[in-house]
PDB file of N, CA and C in Angstrom:
ATOM      1  N   LEU A  12     168.379   7.231  12.314  1.00 72.00           N
ATOM      2  CA  LEU A  12     168.541   6.286  13.396  1.00 72.00           C
ATOM      3  C   LEU A  12     170.011   6.122  13.783  1.00 72.00           C
ATOM      4  N   GLN A  13     170.900   6.239  12.804  1.00 79.00           N
ATOM      5  CA  GLN A  13     172.319   6.098  13.104  1.00 79.00           C
ATOM      6  C   GLN A  13     172.789   7.208  14.036  1.00 79.00           C
ATOM      7  N   GLN A  14     172.311   8.436  13.829  1.00 87.00           N
ATOM      8  CA  GLN A  14     172.688   9.543  14.707  1.00 87.00           C
ATOM      9  C   GLN A  14     172.168   9.319  16.120  1.00 87.00           C
ATOM     10  N   LEU A  15     170.980   8.766  16.242  1.00 79.00           N
ATOM     11  CA  LEU A  15     170.421   8.447  17.551  1.00 79.00           C
ATOM     12  C   LEU A  15     171.290   7.408  18.260  1.00 79.00           C
ATOM     13  N   ALA A  16     171.668   6.363  17.549  1.00 79.00           N
ATOM     14  CA  ALA A  16     172.516   5.321  18.136  1.00 79.00           C
ATOM     15  C   ALA A  16     173.888   5.880  18.508  1.00 79.00           C
ATOM     16  N   ASP A  17     174.455   6.685  17.626  1.00 84.00           N
ATOM     17  CA  ASP A  17     175.765   7.266  17.915  1.00 84.00           C
ATOM     18  C   ASP A  17     175.723   8.127  19.171  1.00 84.00           C
ATOM     19  N   GLY A  18     174.686   8.934  19.310  1.00 88.00           N
ATOM     20  CA  GLY A  18     174.539   9.779  20.490  1.00 88.00           C
ATOM     21  C   GLY A  18     174.369   8.961  21.757  1.00 88.00           C
ATOM     22  N   PHE A  19     173.606   7.883  21.672  1.00 83.00           N
ATOM     23  CA  PHE A  19     173.386   7.008  22.826  1.00 83.00           C
ATOM     24  C   PHE A  19     174.698   6.362  23.268  1.00 83.00           C
ATOM     25  N   PHE A  20     175.413   5.765  22.324  1.00 84.00           N
ATOM     26  CA  PHE A  20     176.631   5.038  22.675  1.00 84.00           C
ATOM     27  C   PHE A  20     177.786   5.957  23.043  1.00 84.00           C
ATOM     28  N   ALA A  21     177.731   7.219  22.653  1.00 90.00           N
ATOM     29  CA  ALA A  21     178.797   8.165  23.001  1.00 90.00           C
ATOM     30  C   ALA A  21     178.874   8.398  24.511  1.00 90.00           C
ATOM     31  N   ARG A  22     177.811   8.082  25.230  1.00 89.00           N
ATOM     32  CA  ARG A  22     177.781   8.280  26.684  1.00 89.00           C
ATOM     33  C   ARG A  22     178.552   7.210  27.436  1.00 89.00           C
ATOM     34  N   TYR A  23     178.914   6.135  26.771  1.00 87.00           N
ATOM     35  CA  TYR A  23     179.491   4.989  27.462  1.00 87.00           C
ATOM     36  C   TYR A  23     180.909   4.697  26.997  1.00 87.00           C
ATOM     37  N   ALA A  24     181.644   3.979  27.835  1.00 88.00           N
ATOM     38  CA  ALA A  24     183.010   3.564  27.507  1.00 88.00           C
ATOM     39  C   ALA A  24     183.306   2.252  28.224  1.00 88.00           C
ATOM     40  N   GLY A  25     184.442   1.671  27.912  1.00 89.00           N
ATOM     41  CA  GLY A  25     184.924   0.492  28.624  1.00 89.00           C
ATOM     42  C   GLY A  25     183.995  -0.696  28.549  1.00 89.00           C
ATOM     43  N   THR A  26     183.852  -1.354  29.693  1.00 88.00           N
ATOM     44  CA  THR A  26     183.063  -2.584  29.780  1.00 88.00           C
ATOM     45  C   THR A  26     181.614  -2.351  29.377  1.00 88.00           C
ATOM     46  N   THR A  27     181.052  -1.247  29.805  1.00 84.00           N
ATOM     47  CA  THR A  27     179.654  -0.960  29.466  1.00 84.00           C
ATOM     48  C   THR A  27     179.467  -0.916  27.957  1.00 84.00           C
ATOM     49  N   LEU A  28     180.347  -0.215  27.283  1.00 86.00           N
ATOM     50  CA  LEU A  28     180.243  -0.109  25.834  1.00 86.00           C
ATOM     51  C   LEU A  28     180.463  -1.460  25.157  1.00 86.00           C
ATOM     52  N   ARG A  29     181.384  -2.254  25.666  1.00 89.00           N
ATOM     53  CA  ARG A  29     181.659  -3.571  25.068  1.00 89.00           C
ATOM     54  C   ARG A  29     180.502  -4.548  25.270  1.00 89.00           C
ATOM     55  N   THR A  30     179.748  -4.425  26.356  1.00 88.00           N
ATOM     56  CA  THR A  30     178.683  -5.384  26.621  1.00 88.00           C
ATOM     57  C   THR A  30     177.355  -5.010  25.966  1.00 88.00           C
ATOM     58  N   TYR A  31     177.204  -3.761  25.543  1.00 86.00           N
ATOM     59  CA  TYR A  31     175.920  -3.345  24.977  1.00 86.00           C
ATOM     60  C   TYR A  31     175.472  -4.146  23.763  1.00 86.00           C
ATOM     61  N   PRO A  32     176.336  -4.469  22.793  1.00 87.00           N
ATOM     62  CA  PRO A  32     175.836  -5.244  21.650  1.00 87.00           C
ATOM     63  C   PRO A  32     175.158  -6.557  22.067  1.00 87.00           C
ATOM     64  N   GLY A  33     175.751  -7.274  22.992  1.00 90.00           N
ATOM     65  CA  GLY A  33     175.146  -8.529  23.459  1.00 90.00           C
ATOM     66  C   GLY A  33     173.850  -8.303  24.198  1.00 90.00           C
ATOM     67  N   LYS A  34     173.809  -7.241  24.977  1.00 89.00           N
ATOM     68  CA  LYS A  34     172.580  -6.926  25.718  1.00 89.00           C
ATOM     69  C   LYS A  34     171.455  -6.520  24.776  1.00 89.00           C
ATOM     70  N   LEU A  35     171.781  -5.739  23.757  1.00 90.00           N
ATOM     71  CA  LEU A  35     170.761  -5.359  22.779  1.00 90.00           C
ATOM     72  C   LEU A  35     170.279  -6.566  21.983  1.00 90.00           C
ATOM     73  N   LEU A  36     171.184  -7.471  21.663  1.00 93.00           N
ATOM     74  CA  LEU A  36     170.794  -8.690  20.958  1.00 93.00           C
ATOM     75  C   LEU A  36     169.848  -9.524  21.812  1.00 93.00           C
ATOM     76  N   ALA A  37     170.151  -9.660  23.102  1.00 93.00           N
ATOM     77  CA  ALA A  37     169.282 -10.414  24.003  1.00 93.00           C
ATOM     78  C   ALA A  37     167.914  -9.753  24.137  1.00 93.00           C
ATOM     79  N   TYR A  38     167.898  -8.426  24.249  1.00 94.00           N
ATOM     80  CA  TYR A  38     166.627  -7.707  24.374  1.00 94.00           C
ATOM     81  C   TYR A  38     165.795  -7.847  23.096  1.00 94.00           C
ATOM     82  N   SER A  39     166.436  -7.718  21.943  1.00 95.00           N
ATOM     83  CA  SER A  39     165.690  -7.847  20.695  1.00 95.00           C
ATOM     84  C   SER A  39     165.137  -9.264  20.541  1.00 95.00           C
ATOM     85  N   ALA A  40     165.907 -10.269  20.944  1.00 96.00           N
ATOM     86  CA  ALA A  40     165.414 -11.652  20.883  1.00 96.00           C
ATOM     87  C   ALA A  40     164.225 -11.838  21.819  1.00 96.00           C
ATOM     88  N   TRP A  41     164.304 -11.251  23.009  1.00 96.00           N
ATOM     89  CA  TRP A  41     163.199 -11.351  23.972  1.00 96.00           C
ATOM     90  C   TRP A  41     161.938 -10.702  23.402  1.00 96.00           C
ATOM     91  N   LEU A  42     162.112  -9.579  22.687  1.00 96.00           N
ATOM     92  CA  LEU A  42     160.966  -8.916  22.060  1.00 96.00           C
ATOM     93  C   LEU A  42     160.480  -9.651  20.813  1.00 96.00           C
ATOM     94  N   GLY A  43     161.333 -10.524  20.259  1.00 97.00           N
ATOM     95  CA  GLY A  43     160.976 -11.211  19.024  1.00 97.00           C
ATOM     96  C   GLY A  43     161.183 -10.341  17.794  1.00 97.00           C
ATOM     97  N   VAL A  44     162.159  -9.422  17.885  1.00 96.00           N
ATOM     98  CA  VAL A  44     162.450  -8.493  16.797  1.00 96.00           C
ATOM     99  C   VAL A  44     163.903  -8.695  16.374  1.00 96.00           C
ATOM    100  N   PRO A  45     164.171  -8.810  15.072  1.00 96.00           N
ATOM    101  CA  PRO A  45     165.569  -8.905  14.645  1.00 96.00           C
ATOM    102  C   PRO A  45     166.341  -7.660  15.093  1.00 96.00           C
ATOM    103  N   LEU A  46     167.596  -7.838  15.443  1.00 91.00           N
ATOM    104  CA  LEU A  46     168.396  -6.734  15.964  1.00 91.00           C
ATOM    105  C   LEU A  46     168.432  -5.545  15.021  1.00 91.00           C
ATOM    106  N   ASP A  47     168.568  -5.796  13.731  1.00 90.00           N
ATOM    107  CA  ASP A  47     168.643  -4.672  12.794  1.00 90.00           C
ATOM    108  C   ASP A  47     167.323  -3.916  12.672  1.00 90.00           C
ATOM    109  N   ALA A  48     166.231  -4.507  13.125  1.00 94.00           N
ATOM    110  CA  ALA A  48     164.924  -3.847  13.097  1.00 94.00           C
ATOM    111  C   ALA A  48     164.554  -3.240  14.448  1.00 94.00           C
ATOM    112  N   LEU A  49     165.401  -3.426  15.458  1.00 92.00           N
ATOM    113  CA  LEU A  49     165.071  -2.969  16.809  1.00 92.00           C
ATOM    114  C   LEU A  49     164.832  -1.467  16.905  1.00 92.00           C
ATOM    115  N   PRO A  50     165.697  -0.611  16.384  1.00 88.00           N
ATOM    116  CA  PRO A  50     165.440   0.824  16.529  1.00 88.00           C
ATOM    117  C   PRO A  50     164.086   1.243  15.964  1.00 88.00           C
ATOM    118  N   ALA A  51     163.767   0.802  14.761  1.00 92.00           N
ATOM    119  CA  ALA A  51     162.490   1.166  14.153  1.00 92.00           C
ATOM    120  C   ALA A  51     161.319   0.575  14.945  1.00 92.00           C
ATOM    121  N   ALA A  52     161.494  -0.645  15.446  1.00 95.00           N
ATOM    122  CA  ALA A  52     160.428  -1.277  16.230  1.00 95.00           C
ATOM    123  C   ALA A  52     160.165  -0.502  17.518  1.00 95.00           C
ATOM    124  N   LEU A  53     161.231  -0.046  18.174  1.00 93.00           N
ATOM    125  CA  LEU A  53     161.056   0.721  19.406  1.00 93.00           C
ATOM    126  C   LEU A  53     160.370   2.049  19.131  1.00 93.00           C
ATOM    127  N   LEU A  54     160.778   2.726  18.070  1.00 92.00           N
ATOM    128  CA  LEU A  54     160.130   3.987  17.717  1.00 92.00           C
ATOM    129  C   LEU A  54     158.656   3.776  17.388  1.00 92.00           C
ATOM    130  N   ALA A  55     158.347   2.694  16.691  1.00 96.00           N
ATOM    131  CA  ALA A  55     156.961   2.412  16.321  1.00 96.00           C
ATOM    132  C   ALA A  55     156.097   2.068  17.535  1.00 96.00           C
ATOM    133  N   ARG A  56     156.689   1.469  18.564  1.00 96.00           N
ATOM    134  CA  ARG A  56     155.930   1.081  19.752  1.00 96.00           C
ATOM    135  C   ARG A  56     155.518   2.296  20.580  1.00 96.00           C
ATOM    136  N   GLY A  57     156.298   3.341  20.531  1.00 96.00           N
ATOM    137  CA  GLY A  57     155.996   4.531  21.312  1.00 96.00           C
ATOM    138  C   GLY A  57     156.597   4.447  22.706  1.00 96.00           C
ATOM    139  N   ALA A  58     156.783   5.611  23.300  1.00 96.00           N
ATOM    140  CA  ALA A  58     157.488   5.709  24.579  1.00 96.00           C
ATOM    141  C   ALA A  58     156.808   4.919  25.693  1.00 96.00           C
ATOM    142  N   ALA A  59     155.506   5.016  25.810  1.00 98.00           N
ATOM    143  CA  ALA A  59     154.808   4.329  26.908  1.00 98.00           C
ATOM    144  C   ALA A  59     154.965   2.814  26.807  1.00 98.00           C
ATOM    145  N   GLN A  60     154.789   2.261  25.604  1.00 97.00           N
ATOM    146  CA  GLN A  60     154.913   0.816  25.447  1.00 97.00           C
ATOM    147  C   GLN A  60     156.347   0.362  25.636  1.00 97.00           C
ATOM    148  N   VAL A  61     157.311   1.137  25.159  1.00 96.00           N
ATOM    149  CA  VAL A  61     158.714   0.779  25.354  1.00 96.00           C
ATOM    150  C   VAL A  61     159.046   0.754  26.841  1.00 96.00           C
ATOM    151  N   HIS A  62     158.530   1.712  27.581  1.00 96.00           N
ATOM    152  CA  HIS A  62     158.764   1.732  29.029  1.00 96.00           C
ATOM    153  C   HIS A  62     158.205   0.464  29.680  1.00 96.00           C
ATOM    154  N   VAL A  63     156.995   0.097  29.317  1.00 97.00           N
ATOM    155  CA  VAL A  63     156.386  -1.133  29.848  1.00 97.00           C
ATOM    156  C   VAL A  63     157.237  -2.341  29.470  1.00 97.00           C
ATOM    157  N   ASP A  64     157.661  -2.409  28.211  1.00 96.00           N
ATOM    158  CA  ASP A  64     158.485  -3.537  27.755  1.00 96.00           C
ATOM    159  C   ASP A  64     159.801  -3.616  28.525  1.00 96.00           C
ATOM    160  N   VAL A  65     160.443  -2.472  28.735  1.00 93.00           N
ATOM    161  CA  VAL A  65     161.711  -2.461  29.460  1.00 93.00           C
ATOM    162  C   VAL A  65     161.514  -2.942  30.894  1.00 93.00           C
ATOM    163  N   GLU A  66     160.461  -2.498  31.543  1.00 93.00           N
ATOM    164  CA  GLU A  66     160.206  -2.948  32.918  1.00 93.00           C
ATOM    165  C   GLU A  66     159.909  -4.443  32.965  1.00 93.00           C
ATOM    166  N   ARG A  67     159.183  -4.954  31.980  1.00 94.00           N
ATOM    167  CA  ARG A  67     158.927  -6.392  31.917  1.00 94.00           C
ATOM    168  C   ARG A  67     160.224  -7.166  31.673  1.00 94.00           C
ATOM    169  N   TYR A  68     161.093  -6.615  30.830  1.00 93.00           N
ATOM    170  CA  TYR A  68     162.372  -7.268  30.565  1.00 93.00           C
ATOM    171  C   TYR A  68     163.254  -7.253  31.807  1.00 93.00           C
ATOM    172  N   ARG A  69     163.255  -6.147  32.539  1.00 91.00           N
ATOM    173  CA  ARG A  69     164.013  -6.085  33.798  1.00 91.00           C
ATOM    174  C   ARG A  69     163.519  -7.163  34.767  1.00 91.00           C
ATOM    175  N   ALA A  70     162.207  -7.319  34.872  1.00 92.00           N
ATOM    176  CA  ALA A  70     161.644  -8.356  35.745  1.00 92.00           C
ATOM    177  C   ALA A  70     162.055  -9.736  35.261  1.00 92.00           C
ATOM    178  N   HIS A  71     162.049  -9.939  33.956  1.00 92.00           N
ATOM    179  CA  HIS A  71     162.484 -11.215  33.382  1.00 92.00           C
ATOM    180  C   HIS A  71     163.941 -11.508  33.759  1.00 92.00           C
ATOM    181  N   LEU A  72     164.807 -10.502  33.597  1.00 91.00           N
ATOM    182  CA  LEU A  72     166.217 -10.705  33.935  1.00 91.00           C
ATOM    183  C   LEU A  72     166.397 -10.995  35.419  1.00 91.00           C
ATOM    184  N   ARG A  73     165.649 -10.299  36.242  1.00 90.00           N
ATOM    185  CA  ARG A  73     165.750 -10.491  37.688  1.00 90.00           C
ATOM    186  C   ARG A  73     165.205 -11.863  38.095  1.00 90.00           C
ATOM    187  N   ASP A  74     164.016 -12.189  37.618  1.00 91.00           N
ATOM    188  CA  ASP A  74     163.330 -13.402  38.076  1.00 91.00           C
ATOM    189  C   ASP A  74     163.783 -14.672  37.376  1.00 91.00           C
ATOM    190  N   GLU A  75     164.025 -14.585  36.079  1.00 86.00           N
ATOM    191  CA  GLU A  75     164.363 -15.781  35.302  1.00 86.00           C
ATOM    192  C   GLU A  75     165.867 -16.025  35.239  1.00 86.00           C
ATOM    193  N   ARG A  76     166.641 -14.972  35.283  1.00 83.00           N
ATOM    194  CA  ARG A  76     168.083 -15.120  35.115  1.00 83.00           C
ATOM    195  C   ARG A  76     168.860 -14.794  36.383  1.00 83.00           C
ATOM    196  N   GLY A  77     168.182 -14.292  37.408  1.00 85.00           N
ATOM    197  CA  GLY A  77     168.842 -13.990  38.667  1.00 85.00           C
ATOM    198  C   GLY A  77     169.776 -12.799  38.617  1.00 85.00           C
ATOM    199  N   SER A  78     169.560 -11.915  37.649  1.00 83.00           N
ATOM    200  CA  SER A  78     170.424 -10.732  37.531  1.00 83.00           C
ATOM    201  C   SER A  78     170.121  -9.730  38.637  1.00 83.00           C
ATOM    202  N   SER A  79     171.152  -9.080  39.099  1.00 77.00           N
ATOM    203  CA  SER A  79     170.999  -8.031  40.093  1.00 77.00           C
ATOM    204  C   SER A  79     170.416  -6.794  39.450  1.00 77.00           C
ATOM    205  N   PRO A  80     169.489  -6.105  40.129  1.00 64.00           N
ATOM    206  CA  PRO A  80     168.915  -4.879  39.544  1.00 64.00           C
ATOM    207  C   PRO A  80     169.966  -3.858  39.165  1.00 64.00           C
ATOM    208  N   ALA A  81     171.091  -3.824  39.845  1.00 70.00           N
ATOM    209  CA  ALA A  81     172.146  -2.861  39.532  1.00 70.00           C
ATOM    210  C   ALA A  81     172.804  -3.144  38.180  1.00 70.00           C
ATOM    211  N   THR A  82     172.701  -4.356  37.689  1.00 68.00           N
ATOM    212  CA  THR A  82     173.351  -4.710  36.428  1.00 68.00           C
ATOM    213  C   THR A  82     172.413  -4.615  35.236  1.00 68.00           C
ATOM    214  N   ILE A  83     171.177  -4.316  35.488  1.00 63.00           N
ATOM    215  CA  ILE A  83     170.176  -4.282  34.416  1.00 63.00           C
ATOM    216  C   ILE A  83     170.079  -2.892  33.848  1.00 63.00           C
TER     217      ILE A  83
END
């Protein structure tokens, strides 16, 4: 899992990279999963369910928090 995370974060720099920890913490809280268990939980859910969850979370951010789709 560490190699997966390293590969994912290697794509980002600057502000995006600095904000990801907080965004992942918020997403894990929304899912009801502790942050340290998030990678395993996502793998266990499978790609289709993770996609559904991400789209629901995007809607939550847009509708409940007023976030712009470009920032999600």
